[in-house]
Tab-separated table of C-alpha atoms in Angstrom:
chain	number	residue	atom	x	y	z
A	1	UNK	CA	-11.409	-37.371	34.151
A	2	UNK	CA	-11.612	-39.094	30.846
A	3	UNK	CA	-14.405	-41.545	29.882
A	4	UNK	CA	-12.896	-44.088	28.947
A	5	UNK	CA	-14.399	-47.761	27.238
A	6	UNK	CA	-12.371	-51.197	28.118
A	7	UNK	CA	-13.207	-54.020	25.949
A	8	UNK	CA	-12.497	-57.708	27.302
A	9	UNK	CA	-13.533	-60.269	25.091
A	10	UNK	CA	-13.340	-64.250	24.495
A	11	UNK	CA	-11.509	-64.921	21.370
A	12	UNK	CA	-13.762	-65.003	18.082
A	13	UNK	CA	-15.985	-62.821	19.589
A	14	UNK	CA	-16.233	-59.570	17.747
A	15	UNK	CA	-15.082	-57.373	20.766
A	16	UNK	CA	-11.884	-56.180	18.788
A	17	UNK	CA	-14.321	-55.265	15.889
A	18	UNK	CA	-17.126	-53.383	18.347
A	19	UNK	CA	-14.377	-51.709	20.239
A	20	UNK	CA	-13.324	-50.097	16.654
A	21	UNK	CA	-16.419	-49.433	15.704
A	22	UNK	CA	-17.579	-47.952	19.133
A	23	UNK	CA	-14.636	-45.672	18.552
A	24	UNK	CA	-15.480	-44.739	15.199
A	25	UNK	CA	-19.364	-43.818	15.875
A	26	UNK	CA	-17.654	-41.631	18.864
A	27	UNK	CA	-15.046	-39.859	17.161
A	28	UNK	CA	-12.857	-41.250	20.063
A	29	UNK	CA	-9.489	-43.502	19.511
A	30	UNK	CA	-9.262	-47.249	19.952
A	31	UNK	CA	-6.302	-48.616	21.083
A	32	UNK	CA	-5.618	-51.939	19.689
A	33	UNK	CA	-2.470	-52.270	17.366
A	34	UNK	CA	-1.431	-48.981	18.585
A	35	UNK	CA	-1.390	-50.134	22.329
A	36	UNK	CA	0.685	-52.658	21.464
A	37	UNK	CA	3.043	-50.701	19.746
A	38	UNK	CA	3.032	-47.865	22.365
A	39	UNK	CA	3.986	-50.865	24.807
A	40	UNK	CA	6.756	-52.078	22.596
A	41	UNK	CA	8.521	-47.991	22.473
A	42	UNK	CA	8.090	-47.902	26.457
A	43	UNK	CA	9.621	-51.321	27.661
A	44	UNK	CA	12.240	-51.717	24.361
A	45	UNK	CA	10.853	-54.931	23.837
A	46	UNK	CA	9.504	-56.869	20.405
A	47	UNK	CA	5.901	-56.656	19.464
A	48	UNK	CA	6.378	-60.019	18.483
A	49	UNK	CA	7.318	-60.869	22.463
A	50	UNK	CA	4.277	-58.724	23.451
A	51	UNK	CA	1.773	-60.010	21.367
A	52	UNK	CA	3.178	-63.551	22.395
A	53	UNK	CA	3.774	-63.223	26.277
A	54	UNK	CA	0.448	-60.904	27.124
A	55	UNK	CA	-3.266	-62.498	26.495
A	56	UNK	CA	-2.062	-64.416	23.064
A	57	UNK	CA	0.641	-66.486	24.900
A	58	UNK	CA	1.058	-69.618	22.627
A	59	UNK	CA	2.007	-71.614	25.354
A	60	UNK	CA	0.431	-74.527	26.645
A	61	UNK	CA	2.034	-74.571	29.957
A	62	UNK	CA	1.822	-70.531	30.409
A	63	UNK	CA	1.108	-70.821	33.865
A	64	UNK	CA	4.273	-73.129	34.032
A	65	UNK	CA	6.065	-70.005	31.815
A	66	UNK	CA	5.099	-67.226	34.295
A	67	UNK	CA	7.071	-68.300	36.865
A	68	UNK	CA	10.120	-69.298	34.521
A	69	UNK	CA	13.042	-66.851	34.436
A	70	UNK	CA	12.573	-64.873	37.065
A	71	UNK	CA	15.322	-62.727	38.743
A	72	UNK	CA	16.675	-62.997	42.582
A	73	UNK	CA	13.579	-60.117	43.612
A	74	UNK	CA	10.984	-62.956	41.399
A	75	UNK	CA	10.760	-60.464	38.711
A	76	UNK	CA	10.435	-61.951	35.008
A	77	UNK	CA	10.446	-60.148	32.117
A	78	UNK	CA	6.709	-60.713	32.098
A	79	UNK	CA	6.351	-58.464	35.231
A	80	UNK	CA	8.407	-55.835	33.646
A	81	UNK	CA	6.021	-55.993	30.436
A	82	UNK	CA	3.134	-55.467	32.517
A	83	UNK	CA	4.347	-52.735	34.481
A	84	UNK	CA	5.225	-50.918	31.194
A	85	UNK	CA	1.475	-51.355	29.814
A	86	UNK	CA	0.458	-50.251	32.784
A	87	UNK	CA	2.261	-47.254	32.395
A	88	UNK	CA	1.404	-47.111	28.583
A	89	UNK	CA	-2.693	-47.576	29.939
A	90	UNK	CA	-2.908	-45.279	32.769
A	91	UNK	CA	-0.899	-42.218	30.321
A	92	UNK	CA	-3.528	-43.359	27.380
A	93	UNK	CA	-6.245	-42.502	29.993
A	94	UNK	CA	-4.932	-38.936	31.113
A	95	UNK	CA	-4.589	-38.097	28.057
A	96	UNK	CA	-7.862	-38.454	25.782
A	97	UNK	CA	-11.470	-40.465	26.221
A	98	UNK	CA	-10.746	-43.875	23.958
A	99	UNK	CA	-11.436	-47.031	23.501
A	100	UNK	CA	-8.730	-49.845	24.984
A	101	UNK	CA	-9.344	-53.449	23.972
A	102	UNK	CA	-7.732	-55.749	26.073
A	103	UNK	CA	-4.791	-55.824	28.183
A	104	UNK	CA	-6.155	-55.794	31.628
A	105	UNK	CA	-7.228	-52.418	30.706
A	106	UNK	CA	-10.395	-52.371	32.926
A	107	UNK	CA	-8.171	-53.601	35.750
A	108	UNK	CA	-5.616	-51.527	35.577
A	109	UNK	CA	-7.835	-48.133	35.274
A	110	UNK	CA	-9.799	-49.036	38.076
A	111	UNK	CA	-10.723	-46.628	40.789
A	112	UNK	CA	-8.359	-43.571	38.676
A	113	UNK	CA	-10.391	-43.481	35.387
A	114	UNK	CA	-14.291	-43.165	34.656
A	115	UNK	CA	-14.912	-46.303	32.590
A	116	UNK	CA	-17.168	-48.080	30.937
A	117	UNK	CA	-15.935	-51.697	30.990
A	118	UNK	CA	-17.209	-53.860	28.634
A	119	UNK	CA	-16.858	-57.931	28.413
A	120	UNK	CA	-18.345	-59.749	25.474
A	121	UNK	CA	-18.403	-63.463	24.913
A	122	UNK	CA	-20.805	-65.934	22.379
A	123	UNK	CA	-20.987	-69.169	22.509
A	124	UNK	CA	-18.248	-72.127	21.366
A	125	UNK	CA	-20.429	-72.330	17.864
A	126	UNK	CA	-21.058	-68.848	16.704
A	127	UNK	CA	-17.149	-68.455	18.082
A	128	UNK	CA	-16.007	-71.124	15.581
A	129	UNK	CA	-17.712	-69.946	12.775
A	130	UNK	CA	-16.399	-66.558	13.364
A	131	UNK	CA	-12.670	-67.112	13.356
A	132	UNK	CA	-12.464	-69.739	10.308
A	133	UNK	CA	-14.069	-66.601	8.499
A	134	UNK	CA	-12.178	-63.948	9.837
A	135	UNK	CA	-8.732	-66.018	10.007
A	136	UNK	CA	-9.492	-68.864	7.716
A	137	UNK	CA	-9.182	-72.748	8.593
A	138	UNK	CA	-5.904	-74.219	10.405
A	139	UNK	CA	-4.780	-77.659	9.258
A	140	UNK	CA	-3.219	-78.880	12.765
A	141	UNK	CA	-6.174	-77.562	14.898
A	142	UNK	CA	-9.731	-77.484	14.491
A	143	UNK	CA	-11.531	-74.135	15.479
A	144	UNK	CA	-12.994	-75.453	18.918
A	145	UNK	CA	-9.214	-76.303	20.047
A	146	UNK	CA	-8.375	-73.119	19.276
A	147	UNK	CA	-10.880	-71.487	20.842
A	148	UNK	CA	-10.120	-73.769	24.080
A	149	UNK	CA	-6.644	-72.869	23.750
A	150	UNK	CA	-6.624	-69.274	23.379
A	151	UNK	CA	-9.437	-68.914	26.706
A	152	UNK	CA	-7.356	-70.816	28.692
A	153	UNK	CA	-4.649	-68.320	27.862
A	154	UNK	CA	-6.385	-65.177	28.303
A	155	UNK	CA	-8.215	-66.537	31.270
A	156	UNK	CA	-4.794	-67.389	32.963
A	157	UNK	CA	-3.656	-63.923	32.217
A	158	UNK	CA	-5.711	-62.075	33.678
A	159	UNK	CA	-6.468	-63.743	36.311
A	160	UNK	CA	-2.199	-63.645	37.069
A	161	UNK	CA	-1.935	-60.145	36.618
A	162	UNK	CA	-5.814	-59.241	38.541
A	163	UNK	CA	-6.120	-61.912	41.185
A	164	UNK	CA	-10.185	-61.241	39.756
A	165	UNK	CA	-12.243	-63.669	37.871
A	166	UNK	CA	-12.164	-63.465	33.753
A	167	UNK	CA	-15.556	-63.345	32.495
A	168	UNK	CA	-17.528	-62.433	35.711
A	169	UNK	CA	-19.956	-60.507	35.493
A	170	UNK	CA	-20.596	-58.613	38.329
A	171	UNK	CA	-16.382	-57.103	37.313
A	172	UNK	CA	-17.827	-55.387	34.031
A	173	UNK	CA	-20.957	-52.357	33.694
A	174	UNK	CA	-22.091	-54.675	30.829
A	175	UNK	CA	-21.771	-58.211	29.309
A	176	UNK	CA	-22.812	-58.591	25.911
A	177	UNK	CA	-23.378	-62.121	23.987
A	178	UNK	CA	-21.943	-60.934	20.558
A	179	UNK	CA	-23.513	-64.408	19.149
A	180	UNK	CA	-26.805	-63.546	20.258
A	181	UNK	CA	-27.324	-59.909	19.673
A	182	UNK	CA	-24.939	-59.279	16.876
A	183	UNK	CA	-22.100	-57.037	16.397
A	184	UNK	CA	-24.223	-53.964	15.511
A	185	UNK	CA	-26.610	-54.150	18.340
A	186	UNK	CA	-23.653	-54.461	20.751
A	187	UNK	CA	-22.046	-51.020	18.758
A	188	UNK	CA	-25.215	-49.429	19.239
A	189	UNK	CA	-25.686	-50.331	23.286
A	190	UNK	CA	-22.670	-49.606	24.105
A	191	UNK	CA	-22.260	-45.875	22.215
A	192	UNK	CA	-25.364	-44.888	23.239
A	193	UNK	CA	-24.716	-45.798	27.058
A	194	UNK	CA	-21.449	-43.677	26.789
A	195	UNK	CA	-23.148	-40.793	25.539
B	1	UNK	CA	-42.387	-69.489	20.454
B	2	UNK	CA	-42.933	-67.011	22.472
B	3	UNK	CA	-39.978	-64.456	23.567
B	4	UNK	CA	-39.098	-64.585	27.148
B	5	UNK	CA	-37.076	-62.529	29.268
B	6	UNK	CA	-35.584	-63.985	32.207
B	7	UNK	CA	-33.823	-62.192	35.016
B	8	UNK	CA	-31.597	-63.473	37.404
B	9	UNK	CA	-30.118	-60.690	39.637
B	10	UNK	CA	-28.019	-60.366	42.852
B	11	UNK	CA	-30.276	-59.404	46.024
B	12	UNK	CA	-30.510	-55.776	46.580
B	13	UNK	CA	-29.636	-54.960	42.444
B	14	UNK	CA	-32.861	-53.910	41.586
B	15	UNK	CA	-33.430	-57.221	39.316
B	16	UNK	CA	-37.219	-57.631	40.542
B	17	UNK	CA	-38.221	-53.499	39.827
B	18	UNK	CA	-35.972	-53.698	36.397
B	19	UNK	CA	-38.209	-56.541	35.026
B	20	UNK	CA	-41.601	-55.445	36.573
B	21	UNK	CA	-40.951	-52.234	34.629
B	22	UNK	CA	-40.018	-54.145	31.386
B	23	UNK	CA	-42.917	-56.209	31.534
B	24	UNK	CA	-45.078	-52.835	32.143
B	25	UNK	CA	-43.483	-50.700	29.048
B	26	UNK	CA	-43.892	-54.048	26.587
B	27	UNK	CA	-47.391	-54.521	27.895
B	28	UNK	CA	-46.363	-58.006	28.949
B	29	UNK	CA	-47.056	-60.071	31.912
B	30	UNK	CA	-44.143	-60.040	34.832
B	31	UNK	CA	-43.746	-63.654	36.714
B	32	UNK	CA	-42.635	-62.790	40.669
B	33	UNK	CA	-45.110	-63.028	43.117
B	34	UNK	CA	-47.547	-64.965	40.803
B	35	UNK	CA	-45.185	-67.554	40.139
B	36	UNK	CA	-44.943	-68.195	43.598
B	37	UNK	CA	-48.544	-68.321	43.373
B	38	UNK	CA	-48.880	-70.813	40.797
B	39	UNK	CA	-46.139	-73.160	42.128
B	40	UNK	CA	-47.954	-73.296	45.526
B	41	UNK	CA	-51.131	-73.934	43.635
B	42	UNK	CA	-49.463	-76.527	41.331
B	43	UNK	CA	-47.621	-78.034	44.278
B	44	UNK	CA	-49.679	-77.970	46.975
B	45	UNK	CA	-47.081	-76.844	49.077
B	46	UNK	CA	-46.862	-73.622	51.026
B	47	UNK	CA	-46.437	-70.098	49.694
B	48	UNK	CA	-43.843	-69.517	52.201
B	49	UNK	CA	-42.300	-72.857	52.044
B	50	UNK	CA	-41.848	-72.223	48.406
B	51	UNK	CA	-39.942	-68.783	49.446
B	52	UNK	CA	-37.818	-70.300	51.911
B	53	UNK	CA	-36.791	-73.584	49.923
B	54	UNK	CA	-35.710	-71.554	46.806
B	55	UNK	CA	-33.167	-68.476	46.402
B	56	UNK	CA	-34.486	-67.231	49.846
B	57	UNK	CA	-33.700	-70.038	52.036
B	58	UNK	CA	-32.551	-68.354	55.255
B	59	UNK	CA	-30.792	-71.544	56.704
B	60	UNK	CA	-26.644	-70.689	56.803
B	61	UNK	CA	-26.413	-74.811	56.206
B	62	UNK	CA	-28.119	-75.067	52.711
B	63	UNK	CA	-26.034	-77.303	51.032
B	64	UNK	CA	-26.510	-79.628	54.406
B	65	UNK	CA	-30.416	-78.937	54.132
B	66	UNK	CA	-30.537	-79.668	50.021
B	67	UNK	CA	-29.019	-83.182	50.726
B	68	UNK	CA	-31.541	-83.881	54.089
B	69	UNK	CA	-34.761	-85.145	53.969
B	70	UNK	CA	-34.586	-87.780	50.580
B	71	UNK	CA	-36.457	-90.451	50.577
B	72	UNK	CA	-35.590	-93.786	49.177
B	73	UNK	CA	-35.408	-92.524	45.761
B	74	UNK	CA	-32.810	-89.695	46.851
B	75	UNK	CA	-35.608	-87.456	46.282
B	76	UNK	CA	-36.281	-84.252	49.111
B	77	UNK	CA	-39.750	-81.772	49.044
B	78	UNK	CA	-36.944	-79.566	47.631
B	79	UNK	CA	-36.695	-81.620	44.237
B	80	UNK	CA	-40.659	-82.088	44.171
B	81	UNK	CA	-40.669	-78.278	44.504
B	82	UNK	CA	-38.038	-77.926	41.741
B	83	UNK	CA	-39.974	-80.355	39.448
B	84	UNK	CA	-43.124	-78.119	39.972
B	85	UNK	CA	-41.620	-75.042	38.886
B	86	UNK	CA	-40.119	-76.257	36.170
B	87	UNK	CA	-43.003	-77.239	34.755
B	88	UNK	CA	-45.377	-74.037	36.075
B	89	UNK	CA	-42.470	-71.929	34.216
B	90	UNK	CA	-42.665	-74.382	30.751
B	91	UNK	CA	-46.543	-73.686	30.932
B	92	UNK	CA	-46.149	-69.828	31.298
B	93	UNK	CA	-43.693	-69.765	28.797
B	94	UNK	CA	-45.381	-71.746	25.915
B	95	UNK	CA	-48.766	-69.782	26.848
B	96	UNK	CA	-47.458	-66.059	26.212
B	97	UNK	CA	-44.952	-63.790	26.137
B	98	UNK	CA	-43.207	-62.556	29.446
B	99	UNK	CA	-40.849	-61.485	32.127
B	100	UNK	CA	-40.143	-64.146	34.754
B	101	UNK	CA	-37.838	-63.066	37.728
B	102	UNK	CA	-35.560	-65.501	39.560
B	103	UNK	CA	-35.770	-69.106	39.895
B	104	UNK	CA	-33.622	-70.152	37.515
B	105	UNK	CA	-35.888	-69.763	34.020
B	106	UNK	CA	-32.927	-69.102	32.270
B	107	UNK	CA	-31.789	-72.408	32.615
B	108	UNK	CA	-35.487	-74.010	32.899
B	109	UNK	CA	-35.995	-72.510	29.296
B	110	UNK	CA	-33.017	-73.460	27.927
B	111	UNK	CA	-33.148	-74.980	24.426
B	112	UNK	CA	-36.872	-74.429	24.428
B	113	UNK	CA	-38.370	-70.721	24.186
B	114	UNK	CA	-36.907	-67.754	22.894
B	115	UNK	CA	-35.053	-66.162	25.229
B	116	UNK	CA	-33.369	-63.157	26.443
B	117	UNK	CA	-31.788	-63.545	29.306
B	118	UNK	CA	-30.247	-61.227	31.841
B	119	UNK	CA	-28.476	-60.904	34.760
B	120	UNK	CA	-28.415	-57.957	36.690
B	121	UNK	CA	-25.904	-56.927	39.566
B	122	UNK	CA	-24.150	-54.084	41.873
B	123	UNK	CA	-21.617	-53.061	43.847
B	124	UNK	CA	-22.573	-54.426	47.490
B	125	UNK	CA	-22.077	-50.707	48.327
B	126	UNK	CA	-24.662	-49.995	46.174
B	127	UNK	CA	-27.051	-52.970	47.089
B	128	UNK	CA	-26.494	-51.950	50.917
B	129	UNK	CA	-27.572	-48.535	49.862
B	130	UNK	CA	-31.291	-49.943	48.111
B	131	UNK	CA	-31.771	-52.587	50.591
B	132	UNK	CA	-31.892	-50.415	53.199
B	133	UNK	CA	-34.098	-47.849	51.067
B	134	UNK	CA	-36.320	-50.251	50.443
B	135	UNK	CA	-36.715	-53.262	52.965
B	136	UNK	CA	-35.354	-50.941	55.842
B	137	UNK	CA	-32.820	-51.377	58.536
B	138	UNK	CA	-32.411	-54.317	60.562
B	139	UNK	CA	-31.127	-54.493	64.224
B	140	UNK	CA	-29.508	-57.794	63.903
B	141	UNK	CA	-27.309	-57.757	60.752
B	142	UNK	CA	-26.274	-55.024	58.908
B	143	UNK	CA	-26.785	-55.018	55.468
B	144	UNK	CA	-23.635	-55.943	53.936
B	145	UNK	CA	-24.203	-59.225	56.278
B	146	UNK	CA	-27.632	-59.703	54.536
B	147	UNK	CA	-26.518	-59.425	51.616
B	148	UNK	CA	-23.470	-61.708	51.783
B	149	UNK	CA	-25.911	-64.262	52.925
B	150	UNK	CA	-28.440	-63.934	50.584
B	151	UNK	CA	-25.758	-63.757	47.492
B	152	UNK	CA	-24.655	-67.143	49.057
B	153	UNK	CA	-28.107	-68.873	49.036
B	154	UNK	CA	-28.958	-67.712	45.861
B	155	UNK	CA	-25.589	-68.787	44.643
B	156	UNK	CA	-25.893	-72.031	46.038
B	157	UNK	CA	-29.350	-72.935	45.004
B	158	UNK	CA	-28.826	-71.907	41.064
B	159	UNK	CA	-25.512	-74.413	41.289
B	160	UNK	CA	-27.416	-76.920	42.757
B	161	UNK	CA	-30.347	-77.538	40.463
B	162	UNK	CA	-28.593	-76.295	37.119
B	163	UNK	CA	-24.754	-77.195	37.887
B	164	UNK	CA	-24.192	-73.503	35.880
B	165	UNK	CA	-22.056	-70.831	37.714
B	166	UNK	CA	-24.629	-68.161	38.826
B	167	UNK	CA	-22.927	-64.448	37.909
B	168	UNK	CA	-21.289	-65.939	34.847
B	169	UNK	CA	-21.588	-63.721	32.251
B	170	UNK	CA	-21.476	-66.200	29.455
B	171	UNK	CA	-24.427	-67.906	30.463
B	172	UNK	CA	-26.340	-64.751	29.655
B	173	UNK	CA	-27.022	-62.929	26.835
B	174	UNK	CA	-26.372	-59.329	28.319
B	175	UNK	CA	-25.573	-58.667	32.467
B	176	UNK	CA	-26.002	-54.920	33.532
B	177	UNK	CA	-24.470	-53.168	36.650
B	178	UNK	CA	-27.132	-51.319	37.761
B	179	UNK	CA	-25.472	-48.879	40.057
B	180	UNK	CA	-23.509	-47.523	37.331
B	181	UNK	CA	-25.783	-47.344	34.966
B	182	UNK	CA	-29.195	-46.906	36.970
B	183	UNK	CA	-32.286	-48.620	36.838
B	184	UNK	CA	-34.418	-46.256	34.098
B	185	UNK	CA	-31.248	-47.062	31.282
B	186	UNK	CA	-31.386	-50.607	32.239
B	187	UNK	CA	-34.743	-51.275	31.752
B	188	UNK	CA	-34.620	-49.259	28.407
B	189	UNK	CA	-31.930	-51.416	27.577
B	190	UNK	CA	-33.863	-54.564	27.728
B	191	UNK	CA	-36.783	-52.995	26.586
B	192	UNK	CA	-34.727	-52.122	22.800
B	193	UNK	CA	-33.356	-55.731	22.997
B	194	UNK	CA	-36.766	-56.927	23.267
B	195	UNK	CA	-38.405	-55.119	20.614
């Protein structure tokens, strides 16, 4: 069995960032981008739909949007996406010890894969100051709404898809406040714990 | 200000032996059973009161027993307890360094030391496993049962005086599983954090 790392993560967090450079101090893949366009090749669909219907739904009324447009056996496109990632996930896992950001990942490997599942979070502050450098500043929202925003998104996710609790801890080996510890120190725990 | 550690922990997780051995490999005091010592002494209430008004509370009706007992000012032994370990903890914490254990420092300390705090958990597989191991079998509840019911009390008390979700990984600044990763690497893990 693989070892594999998931990565969940509150938005402005660092935890894409750590997962790459977990993966780089390991010699081991992270799959981030390339997930997503591994997901896209499997179910035909747009990265632009993926990006937009899985944890980065723009959507204020997502929950609203999950039940839209489903057919007569209550299947929506949205299932159909998730069952390909799955897919995507689970042959990821067989094949190689990686890092996965994202994407229900720990979820979805649970019980078949040895992982290390990660979840890091920092607080509203350090969050804010994090994305206006990373991203830059947005005219029509301030950082704090669009730190709300995108939680409530992710949160609503995968709690849809897991029927578990986003962010609790006892779901995760380890829960890391980026904000407090830094982005190196979080590297550094989390390589050395998978060596 | 001093650096604190403070560890919450689910019953049966190890939390108590993880920070005892901390405190030991720092060469730093460990708050547990002295607390309770000092919050008797500083109350004037009983040692065993103290234990069975706080996380231990046996009673399957806490939330009944929390509200019981006020007097005209709303206020129950249960708040005069709380007040007296608040302040025993602020005295610890502003005379040294330290590990305290349980009753909700993390929160206590909030805003006012420097600390690290942690929250450590298991699978209730595992917990059943230690509890047994360590506190031994009992006749009239297995230990999934006591467990469950502790998990609830303790629950119930940290939501009560600090209206925080116990278990929430955001509200600490690293959470450990330690069935998966085992006691030794999570008390070197703290132990690095510390230093």
């Amino acid at each position: 069995m693989n070892k594999i790392i998931t990565i969940s993560r509150q938005f402005g967090s660092g935890g894409r960032t750590i997962g790459k450079e977990v993966a780089l101090k390991l010699g081991i893949p992270c799959y981030d981008e390339e997930l997503i366009n591994k997901i896209a090749a499997k179910s035909g669909m747009a990265k632009e739909y993926i990006l937009e219907s899985g944890e980065y739904a723009p959507s204020t009324s997502w929950i609203g949007n999950a039940f839209a447009g489903r057919d007569f056996n209550g299947h929506s496109l949205r299932d159909e996406l998730f069952t390909a990632q799955r897919s995507v996930i689970m042959e990821i896992a067989e094949k190689e010890p990686c890092v996965i950001v994202g994407r229900c990942a720990d979820y979805i490997l649970k019980g078949t894969a040895d992982c290390l599942t990660v979840f890091v979070h920092a607080s509203m502050e350090k969050r804010a100051e994090r994305i206006v450098e990373v991203y830059g500043e947005q005219k029509e929202a301030s950082a704090e709404k669009r730190l709300a925003e995108k939680d409530k998104h992710r949160k609503a996710y995968y709690q849809f898809y897991t029927d578990m609790k986003w962010g609790d801890a006892t779901h995760y080996t380890i829960s890391l406040d980026s904000g407090k510890l830094g982005i190196d120190k979080c590297v550094e725990i989390i390589a050395n714990l998978y060596k």
